[in-house]
Short mmCIF file of C-alpha atoms in Angstrom, two decimals:
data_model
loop_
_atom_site.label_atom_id
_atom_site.label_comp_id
_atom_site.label_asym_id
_atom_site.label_seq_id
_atom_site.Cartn_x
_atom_site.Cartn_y
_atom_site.Cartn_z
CA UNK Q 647 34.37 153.38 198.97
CA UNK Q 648 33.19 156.23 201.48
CA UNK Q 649 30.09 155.52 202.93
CA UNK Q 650 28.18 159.57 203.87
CA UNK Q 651 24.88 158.62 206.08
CA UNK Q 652 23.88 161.61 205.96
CA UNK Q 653 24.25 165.21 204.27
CA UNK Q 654 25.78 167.09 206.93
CA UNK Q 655 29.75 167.58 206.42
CA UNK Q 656 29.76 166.20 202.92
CA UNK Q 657 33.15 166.43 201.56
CA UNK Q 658 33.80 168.47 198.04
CA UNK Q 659 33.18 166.16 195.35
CA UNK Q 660 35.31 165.82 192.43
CA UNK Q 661 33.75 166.38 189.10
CA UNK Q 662 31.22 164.02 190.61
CA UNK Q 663 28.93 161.66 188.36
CA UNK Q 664 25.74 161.19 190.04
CA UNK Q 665 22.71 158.78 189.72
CA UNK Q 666 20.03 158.12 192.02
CA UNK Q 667 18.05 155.61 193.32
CA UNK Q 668 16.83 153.04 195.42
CA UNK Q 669 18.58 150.31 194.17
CA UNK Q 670 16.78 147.16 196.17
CA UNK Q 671 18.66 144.03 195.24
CA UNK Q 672 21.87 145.82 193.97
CA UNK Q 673 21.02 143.33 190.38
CA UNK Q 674 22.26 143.06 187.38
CA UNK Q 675 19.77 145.93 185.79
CA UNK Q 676 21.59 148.31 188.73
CA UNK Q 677 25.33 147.30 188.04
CA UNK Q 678 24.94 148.39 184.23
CA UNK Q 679 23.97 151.79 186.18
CA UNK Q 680 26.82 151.53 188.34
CA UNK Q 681 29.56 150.61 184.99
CA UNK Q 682 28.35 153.76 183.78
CA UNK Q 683 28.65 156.11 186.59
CA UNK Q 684 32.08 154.60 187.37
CA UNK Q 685 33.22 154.59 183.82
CA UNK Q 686 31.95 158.46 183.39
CA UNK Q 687 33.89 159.28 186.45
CA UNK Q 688 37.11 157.65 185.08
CA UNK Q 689 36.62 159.42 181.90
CA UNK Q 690 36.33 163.01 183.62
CA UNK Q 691 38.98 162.65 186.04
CA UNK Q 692 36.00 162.54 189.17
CA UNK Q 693 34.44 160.56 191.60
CA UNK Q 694 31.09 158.21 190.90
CA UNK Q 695 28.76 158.87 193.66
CA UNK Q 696 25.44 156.99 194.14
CA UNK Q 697 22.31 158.66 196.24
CA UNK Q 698 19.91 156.34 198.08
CA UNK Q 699 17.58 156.66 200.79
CA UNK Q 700 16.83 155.42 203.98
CA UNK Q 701 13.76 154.63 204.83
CA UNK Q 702 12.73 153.76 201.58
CA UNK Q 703 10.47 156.30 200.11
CA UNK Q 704 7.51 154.01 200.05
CA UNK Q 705 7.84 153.47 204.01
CA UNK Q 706 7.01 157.28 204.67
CA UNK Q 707 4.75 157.85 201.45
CA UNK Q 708 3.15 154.65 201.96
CA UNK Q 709 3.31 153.81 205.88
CA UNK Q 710 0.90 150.60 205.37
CA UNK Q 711 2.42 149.45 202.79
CA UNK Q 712 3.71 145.91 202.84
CA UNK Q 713 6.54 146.24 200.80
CA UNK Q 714 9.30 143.52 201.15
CA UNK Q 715 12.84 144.97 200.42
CA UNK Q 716 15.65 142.38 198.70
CA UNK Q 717 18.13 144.06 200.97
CA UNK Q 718 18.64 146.24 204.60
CA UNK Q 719 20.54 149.25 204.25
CA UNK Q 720 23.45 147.93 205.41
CA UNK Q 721 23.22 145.09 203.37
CA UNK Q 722 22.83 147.42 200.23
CA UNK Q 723 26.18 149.13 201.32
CA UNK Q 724 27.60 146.12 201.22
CA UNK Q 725 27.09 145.26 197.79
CA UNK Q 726 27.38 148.56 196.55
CA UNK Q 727 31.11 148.23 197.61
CA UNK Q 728 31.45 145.23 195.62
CA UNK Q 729 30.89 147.44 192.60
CA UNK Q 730 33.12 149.79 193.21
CA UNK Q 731 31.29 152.88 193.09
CA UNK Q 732 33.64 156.03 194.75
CA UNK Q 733 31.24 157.45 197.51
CA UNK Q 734 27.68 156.19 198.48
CA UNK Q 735 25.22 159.03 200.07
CA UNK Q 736 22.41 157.50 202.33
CA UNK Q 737 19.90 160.28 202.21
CA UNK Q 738 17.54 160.31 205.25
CA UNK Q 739 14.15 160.50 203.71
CA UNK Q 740 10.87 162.19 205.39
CA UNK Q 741 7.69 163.62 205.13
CA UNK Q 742 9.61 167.04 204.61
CA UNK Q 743 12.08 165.70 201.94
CA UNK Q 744 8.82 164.25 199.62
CA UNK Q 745 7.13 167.59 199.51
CA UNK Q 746 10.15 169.52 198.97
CA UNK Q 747 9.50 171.81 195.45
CA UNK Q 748 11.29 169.73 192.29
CA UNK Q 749 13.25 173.21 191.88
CA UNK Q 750 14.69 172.76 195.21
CA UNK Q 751 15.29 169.11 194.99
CA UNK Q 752 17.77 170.18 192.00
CA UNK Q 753 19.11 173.55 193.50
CA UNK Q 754 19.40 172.87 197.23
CA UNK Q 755 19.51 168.96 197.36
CA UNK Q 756 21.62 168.27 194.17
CA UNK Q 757 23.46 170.81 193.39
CA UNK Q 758 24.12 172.41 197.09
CA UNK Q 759 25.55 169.20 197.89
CA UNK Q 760 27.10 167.59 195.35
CA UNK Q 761 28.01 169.95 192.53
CA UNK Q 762 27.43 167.65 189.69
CA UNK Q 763 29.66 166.97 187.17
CA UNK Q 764 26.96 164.75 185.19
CA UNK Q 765 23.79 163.23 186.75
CA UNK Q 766 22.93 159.65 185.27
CA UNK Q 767 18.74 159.28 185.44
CA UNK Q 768 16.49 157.34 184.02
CA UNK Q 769 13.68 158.02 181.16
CA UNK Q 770 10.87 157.80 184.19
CA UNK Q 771 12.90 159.45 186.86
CA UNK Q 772 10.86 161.76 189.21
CA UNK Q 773 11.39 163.88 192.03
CA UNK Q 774 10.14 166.80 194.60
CA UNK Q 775 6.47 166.85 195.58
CA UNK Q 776 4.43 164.95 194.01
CA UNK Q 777 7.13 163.50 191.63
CA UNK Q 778 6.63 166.60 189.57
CA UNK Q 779 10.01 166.82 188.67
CA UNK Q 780 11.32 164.75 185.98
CA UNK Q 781 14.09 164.68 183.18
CA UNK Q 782 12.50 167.80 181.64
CA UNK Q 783 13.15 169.81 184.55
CA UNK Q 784 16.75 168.42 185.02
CA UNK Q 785 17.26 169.40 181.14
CA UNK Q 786 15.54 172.76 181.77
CA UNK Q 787 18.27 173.99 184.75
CA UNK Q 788 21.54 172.11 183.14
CA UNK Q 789 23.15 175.23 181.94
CA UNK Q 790 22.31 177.32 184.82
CA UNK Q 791 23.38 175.21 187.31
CA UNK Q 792 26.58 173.45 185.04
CA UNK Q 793 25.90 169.88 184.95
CA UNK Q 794 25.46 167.63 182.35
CA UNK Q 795 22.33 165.14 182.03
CA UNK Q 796 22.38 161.47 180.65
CA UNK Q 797 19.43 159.49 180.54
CA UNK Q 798 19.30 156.50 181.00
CA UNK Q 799 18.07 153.88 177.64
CA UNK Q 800 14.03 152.78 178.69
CA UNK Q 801 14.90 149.53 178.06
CA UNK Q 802 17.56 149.75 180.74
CA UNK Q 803 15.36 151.12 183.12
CA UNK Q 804 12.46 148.26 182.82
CA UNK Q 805 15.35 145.71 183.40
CA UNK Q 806 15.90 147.39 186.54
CA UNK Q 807 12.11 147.48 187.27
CA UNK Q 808 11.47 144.04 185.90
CA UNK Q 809 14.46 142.40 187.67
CA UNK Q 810 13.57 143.75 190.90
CA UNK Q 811 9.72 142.65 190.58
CA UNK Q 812 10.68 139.20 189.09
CA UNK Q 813 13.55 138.43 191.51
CA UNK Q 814 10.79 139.35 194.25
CA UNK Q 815 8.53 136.95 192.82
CA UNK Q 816 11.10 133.75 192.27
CA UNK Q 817 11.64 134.06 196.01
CA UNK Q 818 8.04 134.10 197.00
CA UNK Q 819 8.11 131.06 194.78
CA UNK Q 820 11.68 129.39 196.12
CA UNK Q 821 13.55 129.83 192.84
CA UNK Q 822 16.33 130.78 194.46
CA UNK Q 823 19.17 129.72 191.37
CA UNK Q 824 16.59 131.88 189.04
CA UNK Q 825 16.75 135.36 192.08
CA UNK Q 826 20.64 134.40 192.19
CA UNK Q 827 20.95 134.82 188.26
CA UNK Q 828 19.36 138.12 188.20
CA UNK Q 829 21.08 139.33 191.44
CA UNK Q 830 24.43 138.74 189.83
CA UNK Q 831 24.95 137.39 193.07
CA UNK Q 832 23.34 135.18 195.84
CA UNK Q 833 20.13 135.75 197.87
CA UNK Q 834 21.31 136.33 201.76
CA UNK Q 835 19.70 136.87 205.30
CA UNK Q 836 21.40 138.38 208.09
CA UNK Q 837 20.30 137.97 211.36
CA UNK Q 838 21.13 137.25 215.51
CA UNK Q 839 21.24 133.49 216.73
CA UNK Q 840 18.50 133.57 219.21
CA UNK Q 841 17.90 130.45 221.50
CA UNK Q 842 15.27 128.18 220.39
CA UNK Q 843 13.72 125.61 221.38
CA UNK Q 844 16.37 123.06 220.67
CA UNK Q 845 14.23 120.34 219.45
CA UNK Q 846 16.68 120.13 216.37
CA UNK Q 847 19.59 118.98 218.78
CA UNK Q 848 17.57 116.17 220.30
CA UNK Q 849 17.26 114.61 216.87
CA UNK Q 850 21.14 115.40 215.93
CA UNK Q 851 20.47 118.52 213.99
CA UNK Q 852 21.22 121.35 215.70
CA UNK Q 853 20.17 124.63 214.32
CA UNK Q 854 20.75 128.25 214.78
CA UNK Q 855 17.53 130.20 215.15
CA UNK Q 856 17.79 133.52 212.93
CA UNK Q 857 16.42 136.99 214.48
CA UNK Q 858 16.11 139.38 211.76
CA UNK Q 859 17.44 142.58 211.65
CA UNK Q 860 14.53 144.53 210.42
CA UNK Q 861 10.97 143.25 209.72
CA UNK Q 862 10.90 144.37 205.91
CA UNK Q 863 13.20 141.66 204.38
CA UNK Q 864 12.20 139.51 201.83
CA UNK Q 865 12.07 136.18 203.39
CA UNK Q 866 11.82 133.50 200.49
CA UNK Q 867 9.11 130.52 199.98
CA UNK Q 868 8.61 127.75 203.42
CA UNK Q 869 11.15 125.02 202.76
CA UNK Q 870 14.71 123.85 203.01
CA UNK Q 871 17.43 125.76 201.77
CA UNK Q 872 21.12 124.53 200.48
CA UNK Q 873 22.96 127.27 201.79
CA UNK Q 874 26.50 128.61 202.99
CA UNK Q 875 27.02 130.35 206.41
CA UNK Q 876 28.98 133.44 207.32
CA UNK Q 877 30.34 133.12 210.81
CA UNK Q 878 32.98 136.03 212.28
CA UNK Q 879 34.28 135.73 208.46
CA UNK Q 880 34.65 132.16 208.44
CA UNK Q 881 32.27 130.41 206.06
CA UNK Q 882 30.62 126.77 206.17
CA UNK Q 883 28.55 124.76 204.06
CA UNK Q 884 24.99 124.07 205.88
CA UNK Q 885 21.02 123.70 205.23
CA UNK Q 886 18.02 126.29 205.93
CA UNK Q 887 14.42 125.62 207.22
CA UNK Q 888 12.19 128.53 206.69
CA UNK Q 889 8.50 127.77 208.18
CA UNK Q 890 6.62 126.99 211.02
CA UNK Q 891 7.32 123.46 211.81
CA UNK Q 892 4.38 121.39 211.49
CA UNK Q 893 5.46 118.13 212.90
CA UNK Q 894 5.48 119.45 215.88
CA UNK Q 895 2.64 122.03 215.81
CA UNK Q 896 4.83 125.76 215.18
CA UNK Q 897 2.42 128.37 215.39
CA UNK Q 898 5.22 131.15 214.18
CA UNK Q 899 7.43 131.47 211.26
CA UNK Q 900 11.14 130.81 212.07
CA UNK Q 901 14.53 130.72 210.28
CA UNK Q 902 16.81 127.99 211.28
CA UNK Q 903 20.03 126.60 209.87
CA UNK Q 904 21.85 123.92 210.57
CA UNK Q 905 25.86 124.63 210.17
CA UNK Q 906 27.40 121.41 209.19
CA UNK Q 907 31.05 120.59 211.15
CA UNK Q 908 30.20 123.46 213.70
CA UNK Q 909 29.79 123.27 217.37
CA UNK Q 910 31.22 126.91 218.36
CA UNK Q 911 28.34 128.55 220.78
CA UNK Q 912 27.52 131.88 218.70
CA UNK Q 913 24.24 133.01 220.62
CA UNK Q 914 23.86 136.94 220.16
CA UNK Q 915 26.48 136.46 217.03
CA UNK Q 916 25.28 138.21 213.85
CA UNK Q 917 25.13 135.72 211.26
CA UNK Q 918 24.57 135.53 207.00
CA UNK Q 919 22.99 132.31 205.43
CA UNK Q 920 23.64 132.74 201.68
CA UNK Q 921 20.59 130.89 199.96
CA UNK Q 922 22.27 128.34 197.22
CA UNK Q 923 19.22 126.10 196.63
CA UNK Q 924 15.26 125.19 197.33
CA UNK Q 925 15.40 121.52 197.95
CA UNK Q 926 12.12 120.85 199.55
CA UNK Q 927 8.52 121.94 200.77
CA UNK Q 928 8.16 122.21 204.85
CA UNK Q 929 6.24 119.39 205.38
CA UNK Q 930 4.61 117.38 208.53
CA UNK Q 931 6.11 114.32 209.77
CA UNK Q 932 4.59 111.58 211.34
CA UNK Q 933 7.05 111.33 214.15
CA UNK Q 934 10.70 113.14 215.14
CA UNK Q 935 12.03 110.37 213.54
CA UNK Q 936 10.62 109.94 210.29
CA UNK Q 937 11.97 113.99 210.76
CA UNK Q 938 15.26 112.67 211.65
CA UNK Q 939 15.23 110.43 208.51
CA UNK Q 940 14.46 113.07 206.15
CA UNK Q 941 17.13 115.59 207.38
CA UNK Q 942 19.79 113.03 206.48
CA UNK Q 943 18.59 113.17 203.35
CA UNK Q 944 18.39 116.72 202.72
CA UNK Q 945 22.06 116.69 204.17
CA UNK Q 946 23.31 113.89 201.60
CA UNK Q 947 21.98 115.96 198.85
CA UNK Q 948 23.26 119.43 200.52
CA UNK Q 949 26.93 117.64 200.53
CA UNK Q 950 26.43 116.12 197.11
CA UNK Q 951 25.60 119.49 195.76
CA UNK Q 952 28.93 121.30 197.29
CA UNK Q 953 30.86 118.07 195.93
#
């Protein structure tokens, strides 16, 4: 897969088949997208290319908004080559880009730079300023410009908006199997091991503290996570508290795991805890050791789950 971040030196396409979106989560509702694309490229002897855009458009349309976002970009590309799709095209998006004319968007934005082949949209698709551009348009110019249009079912496309939405809400809620199911794959955080305070080493639990990258991921309900751990391409089996840690008075939010079998030093190492399983609410503890106590539990039933 080629990866273009952004639209300068874009390569000539191949009878490319294009579709377009933001694609948060990469889920199941998206991958039927991404079949298609790839199986119209196949058919036409062309490439499958997939526009997205960085920031999301809700960022610069919206800046207060307090969207949470399933994925990073990177993490997006990531997945997207998991699928297969030819080329990926990270468009930068701006103030500038929003108000550009919906004419424009099709005649300098799509079809300057990619020459479509076919463009795969769905029913509610919109684009240019003020999203006055829509399937209509795209119909409208097809002959003109040569490219074929196929839209996308509106049953598809609330899948994709209804997956996104309810995967979204079964984190917030630390259904983690139910946001793995619609993923198609599992839930994951990426972050630097910071130092921390190293209380969980005193009590033989060591944990990595988890920097993230960017401040708009999703981070899932307070609790403890069964998870696995992706270190330099190695992975291990481990467990994930997500809160503030009340027994002993946490004023911030933090995201530690404990790696089981591991005592490699990995501070400034990027590291991805793959979410498996909500086992428990954070809760406060009378004493480190009645803390101690229940973290052998949570192991035994971390270990009984990977048995």
């Amino acid at each position: 897969m080629q990866v273009f971040k952004s639209l300068d030196n874009l390569p000539q396409f191949k009878n490319a088949v294009v579709t377009i979106g933001t694609f948060d989560g990469v889920h199941l509702g998206h991958q039927k997208l991404l079949e298609r694309i790839n199986e119209l490229a196949k058919k036409n002897d062309g490439e499958s290319i997939l526009i997205t855009f960085h920031p999301h458009p809700r960022f610069v349309v919206q800046p207060d908004s307090d969207l949470k976002l399933l994925n990073t970009i990177d993490e997006k590309i990531d997945l997207l080559k998991k699928y297969k799709v030819n080329n990926v095209v990270v468009a930068p998006f701006s103030k500038e880009f929003s108000n550009m004319p919906a004419i424009s968007y099709v005649k300098d934005f799509l079809v300057e730079n990619f020459k479509p082949h076919t463009l795969v949209i769905g029913y509610d698709h919109h684009f240019g300023k003020n999203r006055s551009g829509n399937i209509d348009l795209l119909e409208e110019y097809k002959d003109i410009f040569g490219y074929n249009v196929e839209q996308i079912s509106k049953e598809t496309i609330q899948d994709i908006g209804i997956s996104s939405t309810k995967i979204r809400e079964a984190l917030a809620q630390g259904k983690v199997q139910t946001a793995n199911k619609l993923l198609g794959h599992e839930y994951s955080i990426n972050g630097f091991v910071t130092k921390g305070e190293q209380l969980g080493r005193k009590i033989g639990f060591p944990t990595a503290n988890v920097q993230l990258l960017v401040d708009y991921k999703l981070i899932p309900k307070n609790g403890v996570y069964i998870v696995n751990v992706k270190v330099k391409n190695s992975l291990y089996k481990g467990m994930l508290n997500i809160g503030v840690r009340p027994t002993i008075e946490g004023l911030n939010k933090t995201i530690e795991v404990n790696i089981f079998d591991f005592d490699q030093d990995i501070y400034g190492e990027k590291i991805e805890v793959i979410l498996l399983k909500y086992i428990r609410e954070e809760q406060k503890f009378e004493s480190l050791e009645a803390l101690k106590q229940q973290l052998n539990k949570d192991k035994a039933e971390a270990l009984a789950y990977f048995q």
